[in-house]
PDB file of C-alpha atoms in Angstrom:
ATOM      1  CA  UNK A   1       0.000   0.000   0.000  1.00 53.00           C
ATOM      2  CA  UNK A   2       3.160   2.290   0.450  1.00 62.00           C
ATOM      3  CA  UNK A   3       4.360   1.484  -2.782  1.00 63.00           C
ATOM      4  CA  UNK A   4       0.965   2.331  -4.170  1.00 66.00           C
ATOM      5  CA  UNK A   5       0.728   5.751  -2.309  1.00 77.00           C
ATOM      6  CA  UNK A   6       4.376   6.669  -3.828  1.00 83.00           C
ATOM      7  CA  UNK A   7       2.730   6.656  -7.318  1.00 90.00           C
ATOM      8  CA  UNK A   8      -0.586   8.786  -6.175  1.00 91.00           C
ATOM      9  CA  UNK A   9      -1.347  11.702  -8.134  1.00 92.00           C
ATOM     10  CA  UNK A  10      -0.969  14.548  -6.078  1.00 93.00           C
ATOM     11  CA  UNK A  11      -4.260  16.776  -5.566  1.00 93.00           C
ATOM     12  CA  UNK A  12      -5.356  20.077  -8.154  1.00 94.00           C
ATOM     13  CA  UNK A  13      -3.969  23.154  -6.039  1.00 95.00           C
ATOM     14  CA  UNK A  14      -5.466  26.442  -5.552  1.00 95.00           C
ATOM     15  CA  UNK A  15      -5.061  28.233  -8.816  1.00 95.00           C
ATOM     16  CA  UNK A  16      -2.346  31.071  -8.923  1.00 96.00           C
ATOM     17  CA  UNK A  17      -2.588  34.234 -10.108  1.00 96.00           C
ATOM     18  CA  UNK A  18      -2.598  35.257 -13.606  1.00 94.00           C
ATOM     19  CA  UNK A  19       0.822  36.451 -13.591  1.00 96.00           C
ATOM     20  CA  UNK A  20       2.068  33.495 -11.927  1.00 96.00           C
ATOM     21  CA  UNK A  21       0.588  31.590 -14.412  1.00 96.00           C
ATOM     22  CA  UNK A  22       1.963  33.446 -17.411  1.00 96.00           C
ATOM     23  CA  UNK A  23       4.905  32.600 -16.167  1.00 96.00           C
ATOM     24  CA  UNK A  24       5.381  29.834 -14.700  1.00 97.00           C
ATOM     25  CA  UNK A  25       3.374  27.743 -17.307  1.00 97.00           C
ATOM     26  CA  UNK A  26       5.843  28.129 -20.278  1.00 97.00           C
ATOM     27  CA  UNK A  27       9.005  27.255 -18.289  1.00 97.00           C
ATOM     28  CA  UNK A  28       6.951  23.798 -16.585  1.00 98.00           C
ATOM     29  CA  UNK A  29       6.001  23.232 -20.369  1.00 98.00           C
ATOM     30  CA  UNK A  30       9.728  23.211 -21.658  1.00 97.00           C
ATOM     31  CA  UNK A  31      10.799  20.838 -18.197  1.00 97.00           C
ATOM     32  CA  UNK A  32       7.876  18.643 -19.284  1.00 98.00           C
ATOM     33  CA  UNK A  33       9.338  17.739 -22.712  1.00 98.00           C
ATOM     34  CA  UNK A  34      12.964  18.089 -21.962  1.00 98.00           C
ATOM     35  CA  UNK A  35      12.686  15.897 -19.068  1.00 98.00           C
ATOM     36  CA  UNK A  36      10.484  13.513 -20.992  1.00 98.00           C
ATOM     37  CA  UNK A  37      12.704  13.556 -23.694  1.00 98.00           C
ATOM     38  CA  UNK A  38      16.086  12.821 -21.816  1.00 98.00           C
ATOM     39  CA  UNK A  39      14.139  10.442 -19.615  1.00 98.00           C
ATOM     40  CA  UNK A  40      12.613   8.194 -22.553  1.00 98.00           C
ATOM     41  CA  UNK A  41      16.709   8.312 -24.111  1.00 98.00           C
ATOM     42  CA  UNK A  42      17.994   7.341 -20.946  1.00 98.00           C
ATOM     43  CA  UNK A  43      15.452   4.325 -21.113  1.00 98.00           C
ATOM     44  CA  UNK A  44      17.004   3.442 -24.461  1.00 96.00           C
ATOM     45  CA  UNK A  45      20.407   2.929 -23.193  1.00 97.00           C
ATOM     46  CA  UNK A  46      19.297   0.261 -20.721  1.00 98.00           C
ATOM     47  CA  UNK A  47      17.413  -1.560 -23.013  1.00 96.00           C
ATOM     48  CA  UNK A  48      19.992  -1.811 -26.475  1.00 94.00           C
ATOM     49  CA  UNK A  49      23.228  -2.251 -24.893  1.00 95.00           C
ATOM     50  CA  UNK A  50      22.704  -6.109 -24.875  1.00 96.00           C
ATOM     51  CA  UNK A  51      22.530  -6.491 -28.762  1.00 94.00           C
ATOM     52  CA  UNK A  52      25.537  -4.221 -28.872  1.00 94.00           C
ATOM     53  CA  UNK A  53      27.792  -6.465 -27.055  1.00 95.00           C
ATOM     54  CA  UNK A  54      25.866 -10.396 -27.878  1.00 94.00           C
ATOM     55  CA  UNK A  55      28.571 -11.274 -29.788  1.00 94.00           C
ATOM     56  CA  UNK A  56      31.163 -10.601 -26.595  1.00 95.00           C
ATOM     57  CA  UNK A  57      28.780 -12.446 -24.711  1.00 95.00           C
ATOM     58  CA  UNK A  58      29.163 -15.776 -26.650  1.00 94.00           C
ATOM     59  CA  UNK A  59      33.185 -15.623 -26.637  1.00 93.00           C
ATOM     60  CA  UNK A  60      32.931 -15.304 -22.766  1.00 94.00           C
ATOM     61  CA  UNK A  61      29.798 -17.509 -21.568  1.00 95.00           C
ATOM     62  CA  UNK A  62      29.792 -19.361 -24.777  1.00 95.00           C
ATOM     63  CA  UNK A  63      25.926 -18.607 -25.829  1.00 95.00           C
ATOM     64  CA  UNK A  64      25.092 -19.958 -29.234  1.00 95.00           C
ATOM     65  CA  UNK A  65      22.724 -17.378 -31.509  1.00 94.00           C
ATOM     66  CA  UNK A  66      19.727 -19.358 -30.470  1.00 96.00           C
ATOM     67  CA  UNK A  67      20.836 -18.568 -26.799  1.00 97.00           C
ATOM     68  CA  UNK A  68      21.149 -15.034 -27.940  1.00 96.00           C
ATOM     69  CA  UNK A  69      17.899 -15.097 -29.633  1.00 95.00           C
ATOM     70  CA  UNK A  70      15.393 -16.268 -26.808  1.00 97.00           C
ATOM     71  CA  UNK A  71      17.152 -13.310 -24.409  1.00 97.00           C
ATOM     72  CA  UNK A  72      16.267 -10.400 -27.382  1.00 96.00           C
ATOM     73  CA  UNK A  73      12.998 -12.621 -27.663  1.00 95.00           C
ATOM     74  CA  UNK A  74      11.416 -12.786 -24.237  1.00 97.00           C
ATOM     75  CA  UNK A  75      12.637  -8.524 -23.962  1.00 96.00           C
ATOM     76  CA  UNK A  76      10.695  -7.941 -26.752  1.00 94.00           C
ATOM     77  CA  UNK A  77       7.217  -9.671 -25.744  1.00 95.00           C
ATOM     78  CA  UNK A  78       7.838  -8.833 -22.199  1.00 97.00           C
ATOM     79  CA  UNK A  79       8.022  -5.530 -23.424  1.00 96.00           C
ATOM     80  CA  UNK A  80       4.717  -5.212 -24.832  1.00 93.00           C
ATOM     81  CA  UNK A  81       3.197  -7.075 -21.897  1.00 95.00           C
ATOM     82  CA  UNK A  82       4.461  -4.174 -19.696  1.00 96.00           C
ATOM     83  CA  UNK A  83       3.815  -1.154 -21.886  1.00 93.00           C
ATOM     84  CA  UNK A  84       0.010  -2.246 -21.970  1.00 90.00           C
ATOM     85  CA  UNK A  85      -0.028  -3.297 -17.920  1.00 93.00           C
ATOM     86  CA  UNK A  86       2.179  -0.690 -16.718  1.00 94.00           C
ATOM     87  CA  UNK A  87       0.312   2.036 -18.967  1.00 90.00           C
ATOM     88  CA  UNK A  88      -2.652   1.455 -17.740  1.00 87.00           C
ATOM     89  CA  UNK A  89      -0.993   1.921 -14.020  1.00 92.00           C
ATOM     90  CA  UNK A  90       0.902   5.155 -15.301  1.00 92.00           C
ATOM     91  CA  UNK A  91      -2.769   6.837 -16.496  1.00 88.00           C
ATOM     92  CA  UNK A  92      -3.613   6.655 -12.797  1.00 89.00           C
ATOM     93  CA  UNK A  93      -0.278   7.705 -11.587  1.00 93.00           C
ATOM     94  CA  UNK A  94       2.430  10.527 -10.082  1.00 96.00           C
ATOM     95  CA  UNK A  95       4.542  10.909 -13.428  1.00 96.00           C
ATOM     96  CA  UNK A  96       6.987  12.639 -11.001  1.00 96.00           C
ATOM     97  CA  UNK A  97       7.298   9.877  -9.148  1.00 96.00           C
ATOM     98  CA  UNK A  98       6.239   6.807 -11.572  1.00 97.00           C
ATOM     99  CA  UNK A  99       8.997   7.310 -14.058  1.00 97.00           C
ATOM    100  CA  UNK A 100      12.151   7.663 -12.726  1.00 98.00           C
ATOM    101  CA  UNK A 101      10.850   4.647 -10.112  1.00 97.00           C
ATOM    102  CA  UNK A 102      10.615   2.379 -13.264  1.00 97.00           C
ATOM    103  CA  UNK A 103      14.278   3.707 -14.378  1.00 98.00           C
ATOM    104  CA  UNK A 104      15.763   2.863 -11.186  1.00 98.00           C
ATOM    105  CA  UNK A 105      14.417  -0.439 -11.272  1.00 98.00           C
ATOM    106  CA  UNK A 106      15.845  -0.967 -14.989  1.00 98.00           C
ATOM    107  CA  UNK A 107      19.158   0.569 -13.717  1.00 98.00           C
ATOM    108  CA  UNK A 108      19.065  -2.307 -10.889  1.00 98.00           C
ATOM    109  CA  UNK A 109      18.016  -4.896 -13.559  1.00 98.00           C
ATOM    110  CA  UNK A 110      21.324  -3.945 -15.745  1.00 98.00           C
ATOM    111  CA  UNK A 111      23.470  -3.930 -12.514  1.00 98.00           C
ATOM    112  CA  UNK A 112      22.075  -7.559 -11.874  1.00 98.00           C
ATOM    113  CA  UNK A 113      22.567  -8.864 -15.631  1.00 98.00           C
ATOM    114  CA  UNK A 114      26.291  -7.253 -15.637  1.00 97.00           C
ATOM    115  CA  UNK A 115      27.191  -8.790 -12.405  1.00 97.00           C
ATOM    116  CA  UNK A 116      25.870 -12.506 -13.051  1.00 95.00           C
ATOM    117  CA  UNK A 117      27.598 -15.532 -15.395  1.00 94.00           C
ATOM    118  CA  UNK A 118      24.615 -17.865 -15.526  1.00 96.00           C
ATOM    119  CA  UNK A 119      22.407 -18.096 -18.979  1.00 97.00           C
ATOM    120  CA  UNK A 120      19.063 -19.424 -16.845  1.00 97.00           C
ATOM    121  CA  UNK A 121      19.769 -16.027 -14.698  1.00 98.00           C
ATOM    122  CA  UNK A 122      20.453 -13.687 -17.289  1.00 98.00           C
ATOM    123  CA  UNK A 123      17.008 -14.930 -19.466  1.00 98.00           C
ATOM    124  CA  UNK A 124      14.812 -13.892 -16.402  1.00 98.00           C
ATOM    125  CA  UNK A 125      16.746 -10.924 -15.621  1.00 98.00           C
ATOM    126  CA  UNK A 126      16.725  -9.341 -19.532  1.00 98.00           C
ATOM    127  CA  UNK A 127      12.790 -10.607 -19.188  1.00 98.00           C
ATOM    128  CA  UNK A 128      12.188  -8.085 -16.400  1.00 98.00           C
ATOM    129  CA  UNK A 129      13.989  -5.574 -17.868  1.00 98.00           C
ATOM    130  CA  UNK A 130      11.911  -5.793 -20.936  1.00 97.00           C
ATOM    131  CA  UNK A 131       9.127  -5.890 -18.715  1.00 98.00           C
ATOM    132  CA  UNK A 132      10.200  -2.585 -16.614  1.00 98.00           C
ATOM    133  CA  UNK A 133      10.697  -1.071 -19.697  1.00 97.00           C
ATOM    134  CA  UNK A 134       7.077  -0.452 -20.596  1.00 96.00           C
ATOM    135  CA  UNK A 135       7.119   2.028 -17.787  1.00 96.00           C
ATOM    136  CA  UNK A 136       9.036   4.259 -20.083  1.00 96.00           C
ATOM    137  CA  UNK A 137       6.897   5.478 -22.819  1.00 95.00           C
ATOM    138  CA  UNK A 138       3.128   5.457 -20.767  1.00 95.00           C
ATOM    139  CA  UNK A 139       4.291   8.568 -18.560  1.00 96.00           C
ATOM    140  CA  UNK A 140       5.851  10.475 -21.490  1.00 97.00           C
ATOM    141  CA  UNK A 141       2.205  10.264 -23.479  1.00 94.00           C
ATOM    142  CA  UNK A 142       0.329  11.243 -20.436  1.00 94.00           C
ATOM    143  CA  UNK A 143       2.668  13.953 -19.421  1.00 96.00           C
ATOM    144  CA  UNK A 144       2.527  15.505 -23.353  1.00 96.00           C
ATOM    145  CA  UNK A 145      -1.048  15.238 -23.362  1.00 93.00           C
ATOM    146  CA  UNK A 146      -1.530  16.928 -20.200  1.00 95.00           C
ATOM    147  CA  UNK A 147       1.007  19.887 -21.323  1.00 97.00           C
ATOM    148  CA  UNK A 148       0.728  20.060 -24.293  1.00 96.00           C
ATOM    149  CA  UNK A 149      -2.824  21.321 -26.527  1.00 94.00           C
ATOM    150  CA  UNK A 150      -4.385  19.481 -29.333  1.00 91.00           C
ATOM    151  CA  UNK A 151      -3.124  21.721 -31.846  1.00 92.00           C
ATOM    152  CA  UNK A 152       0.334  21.464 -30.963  1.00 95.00           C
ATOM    153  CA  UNK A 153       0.633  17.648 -30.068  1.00 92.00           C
ATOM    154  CA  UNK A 154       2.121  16.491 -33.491  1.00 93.00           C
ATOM    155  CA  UNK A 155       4.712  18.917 -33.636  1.00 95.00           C
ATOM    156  CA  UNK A 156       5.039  18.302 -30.186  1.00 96.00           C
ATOM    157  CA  UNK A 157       5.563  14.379 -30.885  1.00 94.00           C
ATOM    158  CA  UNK A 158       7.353  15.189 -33.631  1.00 95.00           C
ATOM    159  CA  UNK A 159      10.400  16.930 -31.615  1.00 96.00           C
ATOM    160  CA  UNK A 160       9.900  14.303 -29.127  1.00 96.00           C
ATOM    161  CA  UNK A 161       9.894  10.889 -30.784  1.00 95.00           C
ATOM    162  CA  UNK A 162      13.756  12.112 -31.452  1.00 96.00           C
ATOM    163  CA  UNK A 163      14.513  10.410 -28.339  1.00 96.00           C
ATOM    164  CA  UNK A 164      13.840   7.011 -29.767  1.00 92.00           C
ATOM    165  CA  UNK A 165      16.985   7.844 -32.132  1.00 93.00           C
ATOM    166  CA  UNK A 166      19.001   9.918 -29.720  1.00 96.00           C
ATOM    167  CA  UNK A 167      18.626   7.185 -27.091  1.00 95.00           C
ATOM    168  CA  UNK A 168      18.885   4.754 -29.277  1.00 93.00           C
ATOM    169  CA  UNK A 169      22.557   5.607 -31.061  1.00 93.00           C
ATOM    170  CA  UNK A 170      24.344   6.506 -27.296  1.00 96.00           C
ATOM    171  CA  UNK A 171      23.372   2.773 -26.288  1.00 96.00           C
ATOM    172  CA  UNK A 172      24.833   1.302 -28.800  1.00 93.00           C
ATOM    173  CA  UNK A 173      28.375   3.967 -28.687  1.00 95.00           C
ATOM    174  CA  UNK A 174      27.755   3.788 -25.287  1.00 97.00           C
ATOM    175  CA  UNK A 175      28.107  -0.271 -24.746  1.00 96.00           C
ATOM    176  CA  UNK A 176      30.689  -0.630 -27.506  1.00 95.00           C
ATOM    177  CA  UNK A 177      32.878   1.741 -24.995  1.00 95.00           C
ATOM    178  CA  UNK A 178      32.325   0.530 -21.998  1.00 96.00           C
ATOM    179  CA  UNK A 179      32.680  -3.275 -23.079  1.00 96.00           C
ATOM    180  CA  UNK A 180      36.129  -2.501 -24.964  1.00 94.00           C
ATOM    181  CA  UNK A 181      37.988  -0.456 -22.341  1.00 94.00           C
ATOM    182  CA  UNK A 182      36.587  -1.444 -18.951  1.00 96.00           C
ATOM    183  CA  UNK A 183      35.261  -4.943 -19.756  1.00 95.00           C
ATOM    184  CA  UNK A 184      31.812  -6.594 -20.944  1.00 96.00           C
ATOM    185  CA  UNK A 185      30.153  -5.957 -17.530  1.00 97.00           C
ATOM    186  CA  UNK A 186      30.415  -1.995 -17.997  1.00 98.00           C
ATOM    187  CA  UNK A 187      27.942  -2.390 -20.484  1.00 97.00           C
ATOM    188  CA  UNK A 188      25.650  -3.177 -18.165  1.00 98.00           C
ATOM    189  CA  UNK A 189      26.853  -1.258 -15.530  1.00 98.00           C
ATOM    190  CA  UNK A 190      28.000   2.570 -16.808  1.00 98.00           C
ATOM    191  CA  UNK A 191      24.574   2.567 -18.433  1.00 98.00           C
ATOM    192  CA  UNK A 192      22.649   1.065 -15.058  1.00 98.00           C
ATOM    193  CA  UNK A 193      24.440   4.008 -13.186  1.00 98.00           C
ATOM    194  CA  UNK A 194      23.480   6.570 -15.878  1.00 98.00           C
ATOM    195  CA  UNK A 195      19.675   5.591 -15.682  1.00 98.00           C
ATOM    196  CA  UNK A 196      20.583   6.117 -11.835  1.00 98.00           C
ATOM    197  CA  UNK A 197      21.565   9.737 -12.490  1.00 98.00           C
ATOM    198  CA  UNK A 198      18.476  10.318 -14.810  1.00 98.00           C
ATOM    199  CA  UNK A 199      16.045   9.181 -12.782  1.00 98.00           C
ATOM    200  CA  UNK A 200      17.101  11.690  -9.446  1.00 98.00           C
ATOM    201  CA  UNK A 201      16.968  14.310 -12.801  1.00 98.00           C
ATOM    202  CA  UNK A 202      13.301  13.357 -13.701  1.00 98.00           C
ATOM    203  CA  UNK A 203      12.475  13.352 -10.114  1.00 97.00           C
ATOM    204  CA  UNK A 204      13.592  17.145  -9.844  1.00 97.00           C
ATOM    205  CA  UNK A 205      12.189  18.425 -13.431  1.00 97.00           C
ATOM    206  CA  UNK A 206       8.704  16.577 -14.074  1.00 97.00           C
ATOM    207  CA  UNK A 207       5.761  17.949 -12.287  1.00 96.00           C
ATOM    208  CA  UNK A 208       2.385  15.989 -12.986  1.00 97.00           C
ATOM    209  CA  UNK A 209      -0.302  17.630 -14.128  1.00 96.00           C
ATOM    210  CA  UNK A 210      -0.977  21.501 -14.485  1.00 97.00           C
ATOM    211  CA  UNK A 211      -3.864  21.516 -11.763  1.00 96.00           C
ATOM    212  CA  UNK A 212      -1.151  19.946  -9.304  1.00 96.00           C
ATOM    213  CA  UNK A 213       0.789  22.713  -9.674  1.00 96.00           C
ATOM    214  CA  UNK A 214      -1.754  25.512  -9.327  1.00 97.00           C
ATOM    215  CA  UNK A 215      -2.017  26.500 -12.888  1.00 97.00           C
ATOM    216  CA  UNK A 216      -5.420  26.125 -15.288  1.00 96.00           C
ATOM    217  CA  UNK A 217      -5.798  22.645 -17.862  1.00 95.00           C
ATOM    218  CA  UNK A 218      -4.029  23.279 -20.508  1.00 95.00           C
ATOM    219  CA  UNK A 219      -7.025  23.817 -22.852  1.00 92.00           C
ATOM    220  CA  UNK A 220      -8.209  26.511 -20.697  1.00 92.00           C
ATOM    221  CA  UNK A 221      -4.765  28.100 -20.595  1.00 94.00           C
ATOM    222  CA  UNK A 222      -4.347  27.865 -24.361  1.00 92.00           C
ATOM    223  CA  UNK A 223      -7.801  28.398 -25.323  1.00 89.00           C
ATOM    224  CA  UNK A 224      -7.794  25.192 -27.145  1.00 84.00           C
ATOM    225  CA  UNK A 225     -10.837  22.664 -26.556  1.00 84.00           C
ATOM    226  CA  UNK A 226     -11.129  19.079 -28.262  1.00 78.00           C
ATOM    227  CA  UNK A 227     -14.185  20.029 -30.983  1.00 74.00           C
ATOM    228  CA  UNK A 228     -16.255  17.201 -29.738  1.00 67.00           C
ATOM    229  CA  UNK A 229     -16.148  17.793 -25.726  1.00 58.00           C
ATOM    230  CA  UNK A 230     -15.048  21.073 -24.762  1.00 53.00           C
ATOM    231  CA  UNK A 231     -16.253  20.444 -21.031  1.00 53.00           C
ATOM    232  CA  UNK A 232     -15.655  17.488 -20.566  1.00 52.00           C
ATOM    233  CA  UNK A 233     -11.605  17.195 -21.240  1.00 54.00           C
ATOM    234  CA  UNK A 234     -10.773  16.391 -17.628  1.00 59.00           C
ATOM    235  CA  UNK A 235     -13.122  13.811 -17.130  1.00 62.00           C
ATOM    236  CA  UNK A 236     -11.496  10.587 -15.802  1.00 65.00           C
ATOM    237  CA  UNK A 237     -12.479   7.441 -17.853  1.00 65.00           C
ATOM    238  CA  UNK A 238     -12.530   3.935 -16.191  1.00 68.00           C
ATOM    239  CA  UNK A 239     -10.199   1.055 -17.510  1.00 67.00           C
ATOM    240  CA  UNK A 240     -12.770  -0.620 -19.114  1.00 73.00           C
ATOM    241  CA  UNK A 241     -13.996   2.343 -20.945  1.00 72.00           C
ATOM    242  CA  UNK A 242     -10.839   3.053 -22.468  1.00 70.00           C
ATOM    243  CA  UNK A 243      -9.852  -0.401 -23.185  1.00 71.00           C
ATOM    244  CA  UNK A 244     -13.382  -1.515 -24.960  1.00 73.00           C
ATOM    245  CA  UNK A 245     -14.579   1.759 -26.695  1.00 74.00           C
ATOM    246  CA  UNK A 246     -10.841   3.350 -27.109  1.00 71.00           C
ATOM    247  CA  UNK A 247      -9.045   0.126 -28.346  1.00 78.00           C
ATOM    248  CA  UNK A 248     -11.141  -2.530 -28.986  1.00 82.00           C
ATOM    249  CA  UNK A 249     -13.430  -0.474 -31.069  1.00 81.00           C
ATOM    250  CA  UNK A 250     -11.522   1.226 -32.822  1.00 84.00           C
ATOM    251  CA  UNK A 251     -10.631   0.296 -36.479  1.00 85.00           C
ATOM    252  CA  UNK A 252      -8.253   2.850 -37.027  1.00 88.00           C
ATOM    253  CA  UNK A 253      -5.934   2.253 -34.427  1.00 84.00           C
ATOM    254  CA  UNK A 254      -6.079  -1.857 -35.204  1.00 89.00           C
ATOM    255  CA  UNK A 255      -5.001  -0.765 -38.873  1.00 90.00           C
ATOM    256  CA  UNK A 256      -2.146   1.171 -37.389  1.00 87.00           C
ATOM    257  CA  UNK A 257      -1.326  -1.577 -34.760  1.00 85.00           C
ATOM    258  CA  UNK A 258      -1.254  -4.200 -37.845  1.00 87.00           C
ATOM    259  CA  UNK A 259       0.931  -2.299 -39.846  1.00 90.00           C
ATOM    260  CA  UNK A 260       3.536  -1.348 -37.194  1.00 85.00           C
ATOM    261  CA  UNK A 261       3.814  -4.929 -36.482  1.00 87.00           C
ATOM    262  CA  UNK A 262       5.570  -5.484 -39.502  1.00 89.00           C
ATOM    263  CA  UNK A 263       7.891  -2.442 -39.167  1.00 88.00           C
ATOM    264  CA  UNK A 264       9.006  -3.699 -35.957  1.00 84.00           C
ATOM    265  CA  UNK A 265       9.919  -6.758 -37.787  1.00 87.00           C
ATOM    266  CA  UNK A 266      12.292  -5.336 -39.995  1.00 87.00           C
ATOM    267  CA  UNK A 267      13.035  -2.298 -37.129  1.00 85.00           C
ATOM    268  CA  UNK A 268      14.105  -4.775 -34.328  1.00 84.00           C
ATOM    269  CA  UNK A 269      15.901  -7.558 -37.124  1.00 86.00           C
ATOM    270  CA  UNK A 270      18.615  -4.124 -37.886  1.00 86.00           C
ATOM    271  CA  UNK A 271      18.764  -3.542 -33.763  1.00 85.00           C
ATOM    272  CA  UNK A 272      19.297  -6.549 -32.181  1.00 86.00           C
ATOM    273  CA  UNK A 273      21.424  -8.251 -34.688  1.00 88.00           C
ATOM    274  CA  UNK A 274      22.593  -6.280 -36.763  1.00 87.00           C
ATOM    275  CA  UNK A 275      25.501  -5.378 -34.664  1.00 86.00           C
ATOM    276  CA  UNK A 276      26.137  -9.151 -35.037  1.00 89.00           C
ATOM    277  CA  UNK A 277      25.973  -9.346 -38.774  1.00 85.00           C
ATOM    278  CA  UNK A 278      28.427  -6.468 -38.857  1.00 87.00           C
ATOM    279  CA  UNK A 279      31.242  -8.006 -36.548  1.00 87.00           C
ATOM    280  CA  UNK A 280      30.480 -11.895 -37.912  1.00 87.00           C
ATOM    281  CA  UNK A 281      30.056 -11.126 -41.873  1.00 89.00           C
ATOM    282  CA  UNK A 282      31.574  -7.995 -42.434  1.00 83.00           C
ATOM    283  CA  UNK A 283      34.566  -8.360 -40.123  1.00 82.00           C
ATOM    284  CA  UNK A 284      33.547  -5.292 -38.187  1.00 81.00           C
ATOM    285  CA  UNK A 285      34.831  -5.027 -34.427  1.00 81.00           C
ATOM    286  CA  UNK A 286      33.237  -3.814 -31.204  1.00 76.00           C
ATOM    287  CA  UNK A 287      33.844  -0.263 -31.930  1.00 71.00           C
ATOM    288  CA  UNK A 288      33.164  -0.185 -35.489  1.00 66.00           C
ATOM    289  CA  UNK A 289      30.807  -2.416 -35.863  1.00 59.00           C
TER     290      UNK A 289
END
């Protein structure tokens, strides 16, 4: 029940002044996305370092591909198992709090992988991670749609889904480094202790929602109401609301879902071994490769 408290969204305050508000709201705006954005990168770097450094992995604990392969395997669908289980906690959640928790816990994950020599161990471990991992994106969404208008959300996004790249290209420099000068642990580790960092970062940037800070919704603030339910913008659905008529229901998002299936396929074939092809075809090393 602690645990649970930890993640509660803090109450609306009273709201400020109008000056106050003018601002304060632009500077919480630019924390919002910058700590988002760093945050989400920083989640990157403790989820691709493995791939970088598999084929280091089989000269010292002798794993064959296959061994390799069920690791990346069980991240991925663990993965998607916690994005929808932990976003549906995150909706109802502290962002402040909720995000750099789950980066702490995928810092102590790495530290755990680094540190151990046993396959068995090191399946379960990458599983969690994988798992953890979902806690990443649900808080960025909620925190962007809470700052952020309707009008400006997709250039918003736009600037923001950067991090996927940004975070993605360190973790891969970043392993490469750490596993060719201080060993194939520091992979694991340099990266765990950097999520470490990041997370007492988000902890001091993010706030959680406008009203818990004392300002006005952001529609109200930007004069910006969804066309279909101007009134009704802070309304609270229910799980099963959101699930049935939000997901279930809806064809368009099942179309998109469909067809991002198959870019994954050909997205996470480059990610996770393609640093592998590299060093075992093209005779690329740790560093170049």
């Amino acid at each position: 029940m602690k645990l649970l408290s930890l993640f509660a969204p803090p109450p609306p305050k009273p709201q400020l002044p109008p000056e106050k508000v003018k601002r304060l709201y632009p500077r919480l705006r630019w924390n919002i996305l910058e700590a988002t954005f760093i945050g989400y990168a920083t989640f990157y770097i403790v989820r691709n370092n493995l791939s970088t450094v598999a084929k280091d992995m089989q000269a010292v604990f002798g794993y064959d591909h296959s061994q390799i392969g069920s690791i990346l395997a069980v991240s991925a669908f663990a993965y998607g198992l916690g994005k929808f289980l932990l976003g549906s906690v995150s909706d109802r959640s502290n962002v402040r709090t909720f995000m750099p928790f789950g980066l702490v816990l995928t810092a102590l994950l790495n530290f755990g992988f680094g540190a151990c020599h046993n396959y068995s161990v090191h399946f379960w471990l990458w599983a969690l991670n994988g798992f953890i991992q979902g806690a990443g994106w649900p808080p960025c969404g909620r925190s962007i749609g809470h700052w952020f208008s309707v009008s400006e959300r997709g250039t918003i996004f736009s600037i923001w889904n950067i991090a996927h790249n940004v975070g993605g290209g360190i973790a891969g420099v970043l392993a490469a480094y750490a596993a060719s000068h201080f060993g194939l642990q520091n992979a694991f580790f340099i990266p765990g202790t950097i999520a470490i960092i990041c997370a007492v970062y988000l902890l001091w940037r993010l706030r959680d929602t406008p009203q818990s800070v004392g300002l006005p919704p952001i529609e109200e603030y930007r004069n910006d109401y969804p066309p279909e339910a101007p009134l009704h913008c802070e309304v609270e659905l229910s799980t099963k609301v959101l699930f049935v008529d939000y997901i279930l229901k809806n064809k368009l998002l099942w179309v998109v879902a469909f067809a991002n299936f198959f870019v994954y396929i050909a997205r996470y074939s480059m990610l996770d071994w393609g640093p592998m092809f590299l060093r075992e075809v093209k005779g690329a090393n740790i560093t170049s490769g």
